[in-house]
Amino acid sequence: MSRREFDVIIIGGGHHGLTLAAYLARAKVDACILEGRNEWGGALYTGEVTAPGFCHNIHANFMEFLHVMPFFSDFDLPSLGARTIYPEVQAGIAFKDGRPPVLMYRNDMIEGTAQSFARYSKNDASTWRDLKTKANQLELLMAAGLYTPPPKLKPGEPPPNPFPAFCSSFSMFGLDEELGYKSIKDCVDELFEADEIRALLYRVGIEFAGPALEWPGSAYFFLFGCILMPGCWRMIVGGTHRLSGAMVTACLKEGVTMRESSRVQRILIDGGRASGVILQDGTKLLARKAVVSAIGLKDTFLDLVGEDHLSPYYRRRVKNFKDGPDQVLGSLAMALHEPPRYKSARHDPGMDRAWYQIVGYDSAKEVLNYCRAGHVGRIPDLPAAGVWVNSLWDRTQAPEGRHSLTGWYFFPRASDLTEAQWEEVRETYNDRFLRLFAEFAPNMTRENVMADFLHTPLDQERGMRMREGDFGHGAMTVDQLMGLRPFAGCAHHATEIPGLYLAGSCTHPGGGVTAACGYNCFKVLCEDFGFEPAWRNSRRFY
Ligand SMILES: Cc1cc2nc3c(=O)[nH]c(=O)nc-3n(C[C@H](O)[C@H](O)[C@H](O)COP(=O)(O)OP(=O)(O)OC[C@H]3O[C@@H](n4cnc5c(N)ncnc54)[C@H](O)[C@@H]3O)c2cc1C
């Protein structure tokens, strides 16, 4: 008969839940993690969605934090199967008329990016050199910000103001502090002059969980998305699911009780305290110390706890937490005979070897219009995309002599279209994209594609339980960040219900494969319950 009582119960076996579980077990806490699906890792998923042997990371692909991620080094995840590749050309944008591409190289190859930028503007090349050099120096400071929980608010204390931190970050880069109030677009336009370079920066600025390009107050993502992150991206050999596989092995090695196909239907509240959970099959599990939710905010409070247990303040803040319109993607996948060969590559073959390939735009304005569409609930008219061909580096990801292409479109929220409209998108959008793609890379015709697949935000919402298809489990706008994520009264992971904690992406620092939400929650649990601080490491200050 399996056990029914644990010290801590964790709901959700995505990477944040797994992180927390592994640290708890290392601290000798009796931890049980429950996953609703029959698969661990949530969005750390790899599937043969087009044809047998073709691997596609239709969710997370670019691992930008592994080199600073405590979980990765503390549990030696490479030795458990999470091996990485670090592609030289990290990102590139190609053009329809075959003019030179703009390429971004990895962090230790600043000069490569500068030379690519210099084809269009020597000023931009020099700005890049300065900013990227500073970014590399500030990397550990950035990591400390990610891997530290926001401070606990004292009763009556006003909500924290994120702008002083944003502004001082700009001054650390030698830029005017007031840029901290502006938008990503404002910063790109002020600091870079070439249209082709702006097009690339607009797109990467919002690519990995960035907020709207043009919203004042989004400028922190200029530093993060345009400067700090590109250059850090690592690929997981064999597909992203190998990372979750290594995380699961770490949990098992440490002695975590792991139960998949165990969907939580209710969080038990007993005498005002979270005391356990009830599963969909009626099984009751008790938690001696804490229940930690590593799933969405509304799922936790509205579905599992119930409004009746919430104060009016919590009810308001939870109901008004925003999912999307940023971070809503449609994932495309194609099984190819051969990889794309871009017209622009005749000037620089690096374009054909860029890991992230931005295709379909001929100007910065086209990128802007594309991004605006999702914000007014529309599918972009221009079917452009960002794509990657992992099989160029990792031959295990496609059959011999063939290639697997995966990518994403920026789409509106799941609820912006009807089911029939999403069905039509699923049926037609890849063909529209291919017609455009062939104008940039002439070999990308239908004949080169053996099979294809499109996963919409609606599929994302249903399959992954990501509301509206928002991959960050909540918009990462300035009002929902740091000490305001998910809202001021519960940003320190503990909630108003004693014994109930949050460890999912709805907490700081939000979406992305950071393993930070689980790690930060563990730090708070150590403070609250006196658990052994197994996160401490003499080689790390965060
Ligand atoms: C299309 C797409 C592309 C992305 N690309 C990148 C990228 O390139 N780089 C990057 O860093 N990040 C990327 N991300 C974001 C990143 O993958 C996510 O932000 C992150 O994986 C979320 O982790 P999580 O643990 O918070 O949640 P999830 O991964 O969503 O895991 C939550 C888990 O909880 C389970 N669950 C839900 N409800 C219950 C319940 N009631 N009972 C039990 N279990 C439950 C779910 O089944 C799921 O397994 C992408 C995401 C998507 C969708």
PDB file of C-alpha atoms in Angstrom, residues 40-310:
ATOM      1  CA  TRP A  40       7.529  14.619 -16.322  1.00  0.00           C
ATOM      2  CA  GLY A  41       9.050  17.994 -17.168  1.00  0.00           C
ATOM      3  CA  GLY A  42       6.030  19.962 -18.430  1.00  0.00           C
ATOM      4  CA  ALA A  43       7.237  22.201 -21.266  1.00  0.00           C
ATOM      5  CA  LEU A  44      10.640  20.471 -21.342  1.00  0.00           C
ATOM      6  CA  TYR A  45       9.235  18.265 -24.038  1.00  0.00           C
ATOM      7  CA  THR A  46      10.578  16.609 -27.181  1.00  0.00           C
ATOM      8  CA  GLY A  47       8.289  14.725 -29.541  1.00  0.00           C
ATOM      9  CA  GLU A  48       8.387  13.001 -32.930  1.00  0.00           C
ATOM     10  CA  VAL A  49       5.432  15.111 -34.014  1.00  0.00           C
ATOM     11  CA  THR A  50       6.101  15.061 -37.779  1.00  0.00           C
ATOM     12  CA  ALA A  51       7.579  11.659 -38.672  1.00  0.00           C
ATOM     13  CA  PRO A  52       9.425   8.836 -36.872  1.00  0.00           C
ATOM     14  CA  GLY A  53      12.995   9.728 -35.933  1.00  0.00           C
ATOM     15  CA  PHE A  54      12.524  13.510 -36.269  1.00  0.00           C
ATOM     16  CA  CYS A  55      12.836  15.140 -32.820  1.00  0.00           C
ATOM     17  CA  HIS A  56      11.117  18.433 -32.228  1.00  0.00           C
ATOM     18  CA  ASN A  57      11.285  20.585 -29.102  1.00  0.00           C
ATOM     19  CA  ILE A  58       7.890  22.105 -29.715  1.00  0.00           C
ATOM     20  CA  HIS A  59       8.107  23.964 -26.408  1.00  0.00           C
ATOM     21  CA  ALA A  60      11.391  25.017 -24.782  1.00  0.00           C
ATOM     22  CA  ASN A  61      14.429  24.759 -27.048  1.00  0.00           C
ATOM     23  CA  PHE A  62      16.942  27.468 -26.081  1.00  0.00           C
ATOM     24  CA  MET A  63      18.567  26.908 -22.689  1.00  0.00           C
ATOM     25  CA  GLU A  64      19.851  30.322 -21.713  1.00  0.00           C
ATOM     26  CA  PHE A  65      20.519  29.849 -17.999  1.00  0.00           C
ATOM     27  CA  LEU A  66      22.257  26.486 -17.637  1.00  0.00           C
ATOM     28  CA  HIS A  67      25.670  28.062 -17.034  1.00  0.00           C
ATOM     29  CA  VAL A  68      24.362  29.915 -13.967  1.00  0.00           C
ATOM     30  CA  MET A  69      21.586  27.532 -12.886  1.00  0.00           C
ATOM     31  CA  PRO A  70      22.246  26.095  -9.407  1.00  0.00           C
ATOM     32  CA  PHE A  71      20.221  22.921 -10.051  1.00  0.00           C
ATOM     33  CA  PHE A  72      22.320  22.113 -13.134  1.00  0.00           C
ATOM     34  CA  SER A  73      25.637  22.185 -11.272  1.00  0.00           C
ATOM     35  CA  ASP A  74      24.568  21.168  -7.735  1.00  0.00           C
ATOM     36  CA  PHE A  75      23.115  17.894  -9.026  1.00  0.00           C
ATOM     37  CA  ASP A  76      25.617  17.474 -11.866  1.00  0.00           C
ATOM     38  CA  LEU A  77      22.850  17.102 -14.444  1.00  0.00           C
ATOM     39  CA  PRO A  78      25.306  16.538 -17.355  1.00  0.00           C
ATOM     40  CA  SER A  79      26.406  13.307 -15.646  1.00  0.00           C
ATOM     41  CA  LEU A  80      22.732  12.289 -15.541  1.00  0.00           C
ATOM     42  CA  GLY A  81      22.212  12.748 -19.289  1.00  0.00           C
ATOM     43  CA  ALA A  82      21.815  16.503 -19.860  1.00  0.00           C
ATOM     44  CA  ARG A  83      24.743  17.115 -22.214  1.00  0.00           C
ATOM     45  CA  THR A  84      24.885  20.406 -24.088  1.00  0.00           C
ATOM     46  CA  ILE A  85      26.034  21.925 -27.368  1.00  0.00           C
ATOM     47  CA  TYR A  86      26.869  25.635 -27.593  1.00  0.00           C
ATOM     48  CA  PRO A  87      26.361  26.752 -31.233  1.00  0.00           C
ATOM     49  CA  GLU A  88      28.680  29.537 -32.394  1.00  0.00           C
ATOM     50  CA  VAL A  89      26.191  31.578 -34.401  1.00  0.00           C
ATOM     51  CA  GLN A  90      23.343  31.896 -31.974  1.00  0.00           C
ATOM     52  CA  ALA A  91      20.861  33.884 -34.053  1.00  0.00           C
ATOM     53  CA  GLY A  92      20.565  35.419 -37.481  1.00  0.00           C
ATOM     54  CA  ILE A  93      18.112  37.281 -39.652  1.00  0.00           C
ATOM     55  CA  ALA A  94      18.028  36.706 -43.425  1.00  0.00           C
ATOM     56  CA  PHE A  95      16.545  38.981 -46.087  1.00  0.00           C
ATOM     57  CA  LYS A  96      14.409  38.371 -49.144  1.00  0.00           C
ATOM     58  CA  ASP A  97      16.626  40.202 -51.616  1.00  0.00           C
ATOM     59  CA  GLY A  98      19.660  38.281 -50.400  1.00  0.00           C
ATOM     60  CA  ARG A  99      21.429  41.245 -48.822  1.00  0.00           C
ATOM     61  CA  PRO A 100      23.840  40.326 -46.014  1.00  0.00           C
ATOM     62  CA  PRO A 101      22.344  38.678 -42.932  1.00  0.00           C
ATOM     63  CA  VAL A 102      22.820  40.034 -39.428  1.00  0.00           C
ATOM     64  CA  LEU A 103      24.275  37.445 -37.073  1.00  0.00           C
ATOM     65  CA  MET A 104      24.704  37.202 -33.326  1.00  0.00           C
ATOM     66  CA  TYR A 105      27.484  35.019 -31.974  1.00  0.00           C
ATOM     67  CA  ARG A 106      27.837  33.462 -28.546  1.00  0.00           C
ATOM     68  CA  ASN A 107      29.114  35.374 -25.499  1.00  0.00           C
ATOM     69  CA  ASP A 108      32.773  34.486 -26.013  1.00  0.00           C
ATOM     70  CA  MET A 109      32.671  35.659 -29.653  1.00  0.00           C
ATOM     71  CA  ILE A 110      31.669  39.315 -29.336  1.00  0.00           C
ATOM     72  CA  GLU A 111      33.830  40.263 -32.316  1.00  0.00           C
ATOM     73  CA  GLY A 112      31.866  37.925 -34.620  1.00  0.00           C
ATOM     74  CA  THR A 113      28.666  39.843 -33.885  1.00  0.00           C
ATOM     75  CA  ALA A 114      30.445  43.191 -34.152  1.00  0.00           C
ATOM     76  CA  GLN A 115      31.787  42.298 -37.604  1.00  0.00           C
ATOM     77  CA  SER A 116      28.356  41.215 -38.774  1.00  0.00           C
ATOM     78  CA  PHE A 117      26.797  44.452 -37.440  1.00  0.00           C
ATOM     79  CA  ALA A 118      29.607  46.496 -39.070  1.00  0.00           C
ATOM     80  CA  ARG A 119      28.390  45.447 -42.525  1.00  0.00           C
ATOM     81  CA  TYR A 120      25.465  47.764 -41.885  1.00  0.00           C
ATOM     82  CA  SER A 121      26.799  50.222 -39.279  1.00  0.00           C
ATOM     83  CA  LYS A 122      30.171  50.718 -37.635  1.00  0.00           C
ATOM     84  CA  ASN A 123      28.449  52.671 -34.847  1.00  0.00           C
ATOM     85  CA  ASP A 124      26.155  49.763 -34.103  1.00  0.00           C
ATOM     86  CA  ALA A 125      29.117  47.389 -34.057  1.00  0.00           C
ATOM     87  CA  SER A 126      30.855  49.538 -31.513  1.00  0.00           C
ATOM     88  CA  THR A 127      27.702  49.914 -29.378  1.00  0.00           C
ATOM     89  CA  TRP A 128      27.345  46.132 -29.402  1.00  0.00           C
ATOM     90  CA  ARG A 129      30.967  45.617 -28.323  1.00  0.00           C
ATOM     91  CA  ASP A 130      30.479  47.965 -25.339  1.00  0.00           C
ATOM     92  CA  LEU A 131      27.141  46.619 -24.209  1.00  0.00           C
ATOM     93  CA  LYS A 132      27.980  42.941 -24.638  1.00  0.00           C
ATOM     94  CA  THR A 133      31.310  43.314 -22.830  1.00  0.00           C
ATOM     95  CA  LYS A 134      29.481  44.886 -19.873  1.00  0.00           C
ATOM     96  CA  ALA A 135      26.776  42.219 -20.045  1.00  0.00           C
ATOM     97  CA  ASN A 136      29.379  39.466 -19.737  1.00  0.00           C
ATOM     98  CA  GLN A 137      30.863  41.229 -16.698  1.00  0.00           C
ATOM     99  CA  LEU A 138      27.432  41.597 -15.088  1.00  0.00           C
ATOM    100  CA  GLU A 139      26.291  38.042 -15.715  1.00  0.00           C
ATOM    101  CA  LEU A 140      26.666  36.822 -12.133  1.00  0.00           C
ATOM    102  CA  LEU A 141      24.824  39.836 -10.806  1.00  0.00           C
ATOM    103  CA  MET A 142      21.979  39.028 -13.157  1.00  0.00           C
ATOM    104  CA  ALA A 143      22.067  35.427 -11.947  1.00  0.00           C
ATOM    105  CA  ALA A 144      21.867  36.555  -8.324  1.00  0.00           C
ATOM    106  CA  GLY A 145      18.752  38.554  -9.217  1.00  0.00           C
ATOM    107  CA  LEU A 146      17.136  35.486 -10.744  1.00  0.00           C
ATOM    108  CA  TYR A 147      18.052  33.086  -7.965  1.00  0.00           C
ATOM    109  CA  THR A 148      17.003  35.217  -4.979  1.00  0.00           C
ATOM    110  CA  PRO A 149      13.382  35.370  -3.834  1.00  0.00           C
ATOM    111  CA  PRO A 150      11.804  38.832  -3.692  1.00  0.00           C
ATOM    112  CA  PRO A 151      11.770  40.223  -0.134  1.00  0.00           C
ATOM    113  CA  LYS A 152       8.817  39.557   2.123  1.00  0.00           C
ATOM    114  CA  LEU A 153       6.459  42.527   2.452  1.00  0.00           C
ATOM    115  CA  LYS A 154       5.837  43.692   6.006  1.00  0.00           C
ATOM    116  CA  PRO A 155       2.171  44.269   6.945  1.00  0.00           C
ATOM    117  CA  GLY A 156       1.054  47.631   5.591  1.00  0.00           C
ATOM    118  CA  GLU A 157       4.150  48.040   3.417  1.00  0.00           C
ATOM    119  CA  PRO A 158       3.336  49.497  -0.045  1.00  0.00           C
ATOM    120  CA  PRO A 159       3.868  47.330  -3.142  1.00  0.00           C
ATOM    121  CA  PRO A 160       7.472  47.407  -4.327  1.00  0.00           C
ATOM    122  CA  ASN A 161       8.493  49.735  -7.136  1.00  0.00           C
ATOM    123  CA  PRO A 162      10.557  47.878  -9.770  1.00  0.00           C
ATOM    124  CA  PHE A 163      11.783  50.992 -11.587  1.00  0.00           C
ATOM    125  CA  PRO A 164      14.732  51.924  -9.340  1.00  0.00           C
ATOM    126  CA  ALA A 165      16.268  48.497 -10.111  1.00  0.00           C
ATOM    127  CA  PHE A 166      15.602  48.903 -13.845  1.00  0.00           C
ATOM    128  CA  CYS A 167      17.096  52.392 -13.913  1.00  0.00           C
ATOM    129  CA  SER A 168      20.211  51.436 -11.989  1.00  0.00           C
ATOM    130  CA  SER A 169      20.740  48.495 -14.374  1.00  0.00           C
ATOM    131  CA  PHE A 170      20.905  50.966 -17.243  1.00  0.00           C
ATOM    132  CA  SER A 171      23.452  53.049 -15.377  1.00  0.00           C
ATOM    133  CA  MET A 172      25.557  49.889 -14.823  1.00  0.00           C
ATOM    134  CA  PHE A 173      25.662  49.589 -18.605  1.00  0.00           C
ATOM    135  CA  GLY A 174      26.816  53.214 -18.848  1.00  0.00           C
ATOM    136  CA  LEU A 175      23.459  54.290 -20.278  1.00  0.00           C
ATOM    137  CA  ASP A 176      21.039  57.020 -19.166  1.00  0.00           C
ATOM    138  CA  GLU A 177      19.056  55.858 -16.158  1.00  0.00           C
ATOM    139  CA  GLU A 178      15.764  57.128 -17.524  1.00  0.00           C
ATOM    140  CA  LEU A 179      15.912  54.518 -20.269  1.00  0.00           C
ATOM    141  CA  GLY A 180      14.637  52.226 -17.506  1.00  0.00           C
ATOM    142  CA  TYR A 181      11.154  53.731 -17.957  1.00  0.00           C
ATOM    143  CA  LYS A 182      11.060  53.395 -21.724  1.00  0.00           C
ATOM    144  CA  SER A 183      10.177  50.571 -24.095  1.00  0.00           C
ATOM    145  CA  ILE A 184      12.334  47.892 -25.742  1.00  0.00           C
ATOM    146  CA  LYS A 185      11.732  49.632 -29.072  1.00  0.00           C
ATOM    147  CA  ASP A 186      12.729  53.038 -27.665  1.00  0.00           C
ATOM    148  CA  CYS A 187      16.052  51.597 -26.483  1.00  0.00           C
ATOM    149  CA  VAL A 188      16.774  49.765 -29.737  1.00  0.00           C
ATOM    150  CA  ASP A 189      15.951  52.856 -31.808  1.00  0.00           C
ATOM    151  CA  GLU A 190      18.017  55.154 -29.592  1.00  0.00           C
ATOM    152  CA  LEU A 191      21.099  52.955 -29.493  1.00  0.00           C
ATOM    153  CA  PHE A 192      21.152  51.230 -32.900  1.00  0.00           C
ATOM    154  CA  GLU A 193      20.759  52.969 -36.273  1.00  0.00           C
ATOM    155  CA  ALA A 194      20.649  50.268 -38.983  1.00  0.00           C
ATOM    156  CA  ASP A 195      17.197  49.020 -39.925  1.00  0.00           C
ATOM    157  CA  GLU A 196      18.417  45.433 -40.422  1.00  0.00           C
ATOM    158  CA  ILE A 197      19.985  45.376 -36.955  1.00  0.00           C
ATOM    159  CA  ARG A 198      16.871  46.876 -35.410  1.00  0.00           C
ATOM    160  CA  ALA A 199      14.792  44.148 -37.075  1.00  0.00           C
ATOM    161  CA  LEU A 200      16.937  41.467 -35.431  1.00  0.00           C
ATOM    162  CA  LEU A 201      16.920  43.193 -32.033  1.00  0.00           C
ATOM    163  CA  TYR A 202      13.170  43.821 -32.038  1.00  0.00           C
ATOM    164  CA  ARG A 203      12.590  40.147 -32.602  1.00  0.00           C
ATOM    165  CA  VAL A 204      15.090  38.765 -30.077  1.00  0.00           C
ATOM    166  CA  GLY A 205      14.029  41.386 -27.520  1.00  0.00           C
ATOM    167  CA  ILE A 206      10.639  39.794 -27.094  1.00  0.00           C
ATOM    168  CA  GLU A 207      11.581  36.286 -28.094  1.00  0.00           C
ATOM    169  CA  PHE A 208      12.228  34.689 -24.755  1.00  0.00           C
ATOM    170  CA  ALA A 209       9.420  35.894 -22.532  1.00  0.00           C
ATOM    171  CA  GLY A 210       9.831  39.595 -23.218  1.00  0.00           C
ATOM    172  CA  PRO A 211       6.824  41.886 -22.970  1.00  0.00           C
ATOM    173  CA  ALA A 212       5.360  44.090 -25.691  1.00  0.00           C
ATOM    174  CA  LEU A 213       7.984  45.893 -27.733  1.00  0.00           C
ATOM    175  CA  GLU A 214       6.371  49.282 -27.536  1.00  0.00           C
ATOM    176  CA  TRP A 215       5.036  49.443 -23.976  1.00  0.00           C
ATOM    177  CA  PRO A 216       6.772  52.047 -21.825  1.00  0.00           C
ATOM    178  CA  GLY A 217       8.361  50.267 -18.902  1.00  0.00           C
ATOM    179  CA  SER A 218       9.382  47.225 -20.969  1.00  0.00           C
ATOM    180  CA  ALA A 219      12.958  48.514 -21.336  1.00  0.00           C
ATOM    181  CA  TYR A 220      14.384  46.069 -18.774  1.00  0.00           C
ATOM    182  CA  PHE A 221      13.834  43.463 -21.470  1.00  0.00           C
ATOM    183  CA  PHE A 222      16.035  45.383 -23.825  1.00  0.00           C
ATOM    184  CA  LEU A 223      18.944  44.667 -21.474  1.00  0.00           C
ATOM    185  CA  PHE A 224      17.817  41.149 -20.726  1.00  0.00           C
ATOM    186  CA  GLY A 225      16.403  39.978 -24.054  1.00  0.00           C
ATOM    187  CA  CYS A 226      18.545  41.886 -26.554  1.00  0.00           C
ATOM    188  CA  ILE A 227      21.900  42.105 -24.776  1.00  0.00           C
ATOM    189  CA  LEU A 228      22.283  39.644 -21.902  1.00  0.00           C
ATOM    190  CA  MET A 229      20.563  36.512 -23.159  1.00  0.00           C
ATOM    191  CA  PRO A 230      21.527  36.122 -26.830  1.00  0.00           C
ATOM    192  CA  GLY A 231      24.896  34.448 -26.660  1.00  0.00           C
ATOM    193  CA  CYS A 232      24.038  32.210 -23.686  1.00  0.00           C
ATOM    194  CA  TRP A 233      21.848  29.703 -25.537  1.00  0.00           C
ATOM    195  CA  ARG A 234      22.730  26.032 -25.175  1.00  0.00           C
ATOM    196  CA  MET A 235      21.100  23.056 -26.852  1.00  0.00           C
ATOM    197  CA  ILE A 236      20.405  19.796 -25.035  1.00  0.00           C
ATOM    198  CA  VAL A 237      21.801  16.792 -26.897  1.00  0.00           C
ATOM    199  CA  GLY A 238      18.981  14.424 -27.853  1.00  0.00           C
ATOM    200  CA  GLY A 239      16.300  17.080 -27.258  1.00  0.00           C
ATOM    201  CA  THR A 240      15.084  19.178 -24.343  1.00  0.00           C
ATOM    202  CA  HIS A 241      13.366  16.154 -22.769  1.00  0.00           C
ATOM    203  CA  ARG A 242      16.824  14.870 -21.854  1.00  0.00           C
ATOM    204  CA  LEU A 243      17.072  17.794 -19.413  1.00  0.00           C
ATOM    205  CA  SER A 244      13.842  16.850 -17.670  1.00  0.00           C
ATOM    206  CA  GLY A 245      15.034  13.228 -17.765  1.00  0.00           C
ATOM    207  CA  ALA A 246      18.175  14.250 -15.869  1.00  0.00           C
ATOM    208  CA  MET A 247      16.080  16.252 -13.397  1.00  0.00           C
ATOM    209  CA  VAL A 248      13.861  13.233 -12.767  1.00  0.00           C
ATOM    210  CA  THR A 249      16.929  11.026 -12.234  1.00  0.00           C
ATOM    211  CA  ALA A 250      18.281  13.573  -9.744  1.00  0.00           C
ATOM    212  CA  CYS A 251      14.984  13.464  -7.836  1.00  0.00           C
ATOM    213  CA  LEU A 252      14.970   9.662  -7.758  1.00  0.00           C
ATOM    214  CA  LYS A 253      18.591   9.538  -6.618  1.00  0.00           C
ATOM    215  CA  GLU A 254      17.789  11.893  -3.743  1.00  0.00           C
ATOM    216  CA  GLY A 255      14.798   9.812  -2.694  1.00  0.00           C
ATOM    217  CA  VAL A 256      11.801  11.918  -3.803  1.00  0.00           C
ATOM    218  CA  THR A 257       8.482  10.064  -3.971  1.00  0.00           C
ATOM    219  CA  MET A 258       7.309  10.640  -7.548  1.00  0.00           C
ATOM    220  CA  ARG A 259       3.793   9.952  -8.782  1.00  0.00           C
ATOM    221  CA  GLU A 260       2.801  10.617 -12.363  1.00  0.00           C
ATOM    222  CA  SER A 261      -0.770  10.358 -13.730  1.00  0.00           C
ATOM    223  CA  SER A 262      -1.776  11.910 -10.402  1.00  0.00           C
ATOM    224  CA  ARG A 263      -3.791  15.010 -11.145  1.00  0.00           C
ATOM    225  CA  VAL A 264      -4.611  17.090  -8.088  1.00  0.00           C
ATOM    226  CA  GLN A 265      -8.248  18.073  -7.933  1.00  0.00           C
ATOM    227  CA  ARG A 266      -8.381  19.868  -4.608  1.00  0.00           C
ATOM    228  CA  ILE A 267      -6.037  21.369  -2.030  1.00  0.00           C
ATOM    229  CA  LEU A 268      -7.329  20.481   1.431  1.00  0.00           C
ATOM    230  CA  ILE A 269      -7.746  23.409   3.795  1.00  0.00           C
ATOM    231  CA  ASP A 270      -8.170  22.316   7.390  1.00  0.00           C
ATOM    232  CA  GLY A 271      -8.672  24.900  10.129  1.00  0.00           C
ATOM    233  CA  GLY A 272      -7.510  27.587   7.681  1.00  0.00           C
ATOM    234  CA  ARG A 273      -4.298  25.675   6.896  1.00  0.00           C
ATOM    235  CA  ALA A 274      -3.265  23.719   3.760  1.00  0.00           C
ATOM    236  CA  SER A 275      -3.091  20.153   4.992  1.00  0.00           C
ATOM    237  CA  GLY A 276      -2.936  17.996   1.872  1.00  0.00           C
ATOM    238  CA  VAL A 277      -4.505  17.271  -1.504  1.00  0.00           C
ATOM    239  CA  ILE A 278      -7.184  15.149  -3.098  1.00  0.00           C
ATOM    240  CA  LEU A 279      -6.389  13.536  -6.430  1.00  0.00           C
ATOM    241  CA  GLN A 280      -8.778  13.123  -9.328  1.00  0.00           C
ATOM    242  CA  ASP A 281      -9.279   9.438  -8.415  1.00  0.00           C
ATOM    243  CA  GLY A 282     -10.297  10.436  -4.883  1.00  0.00           C
ATOM    244  CA  THR A 283      -7.011   9.535  -3.166  1.00  0.00           C
ATOM    245  CA  LYS A 284      -6.276  11.787  -0.187  1.00  0.00           C
ATOM    246  CA  LEU A 285      -2.646  12.676   0.592  1.00  0.00           C
ATOM    247  CA  LEU A 286      -1.632  14.594   3.688  1.00  0.00           C
ATOM    248  CA  ALA A 287       1.210  17.099   4.080  1.00  0.00           C
ATOM    249  CA  ARG A 288       2.712  17.455   7.570  1.00  0.00           C
ATOM    250  CA  LYS A 289       4.386  20.787   6.802  1.00  0.00           C
ATOM    251  CA  ALA A 290       3.467  22.318   3.429  1.00  0.00           C
ATOM    252  CA  VAL A 291       1.663  21.976   0.129  1.00  0.00           C
ATOM    253  CA  VAL A 292       3.544  23.689  -2.695  1.00  0.00           C
ATOM    254  CA  SER A 293       1.866  24.468  -5.977  1.00  0.00           C
ATOM    255  CA  ALA A 294       4.145  24.556  -9.027  1.00  0.00           C
ATOM    256  CA  ILE A 295       1.300  25.105 -11.508  1.00  0.00           C
ATOM    257  CA  GLY A 296      -0.571  28.226 -12.677  1.00  0.00           C
ATOM    258  CA  LEU A 297      -1.876  30.881 -10.293  1.00  0.00           C
ATOM    259  CA  LYS A 298      -5.556  30.678 -11.215  1.00  0.00           C
ATOM    260  CA  ASP A 299      -5.369  26.888 -11.350  1.00  0.00           C
ATOM    261  CA  THR A 300      -4.052  26.897  -7.792  1.00  0.00           C
ATOM    262  CA  PHE A 301      -6.380  29.385  -6.162  1.00  0.00           C
ATOM    263  CA  LEU A 302      -9.561  29.273  -8.228  1.00  0.00           C
ATOM    264  CA  ASP A 303      -9.616  25.579  -9.201  1.00  0.00           C
ATOM    265  CA  LEU A 304      -7.818  23.765  -6.374  1.00  0.00           C
ATOM    266  CA  VAL A 305      -8.315  25.975  -3.308  1.00  0.00           C
ATOM    267  CA  GLY A 306     -11.619  27.661  -4.116  1.00  0.00           C
ATOM    268  CA  GLU A 307     -12.598  31.303  -3.822  1.00  0.00           C
ATOM    269  CA  ASP A 308     -14.309  30.797  -0.476  1.00  0.00           C
ATOM    270  CA  HIS A 309     -10.932  30.327   1.192  1.00  0.00           C
ATOM    271  CA  LEU A 310      -9.499  33.581  -0.195  1.00  0.00           C
TER     272      LEU A 310
END
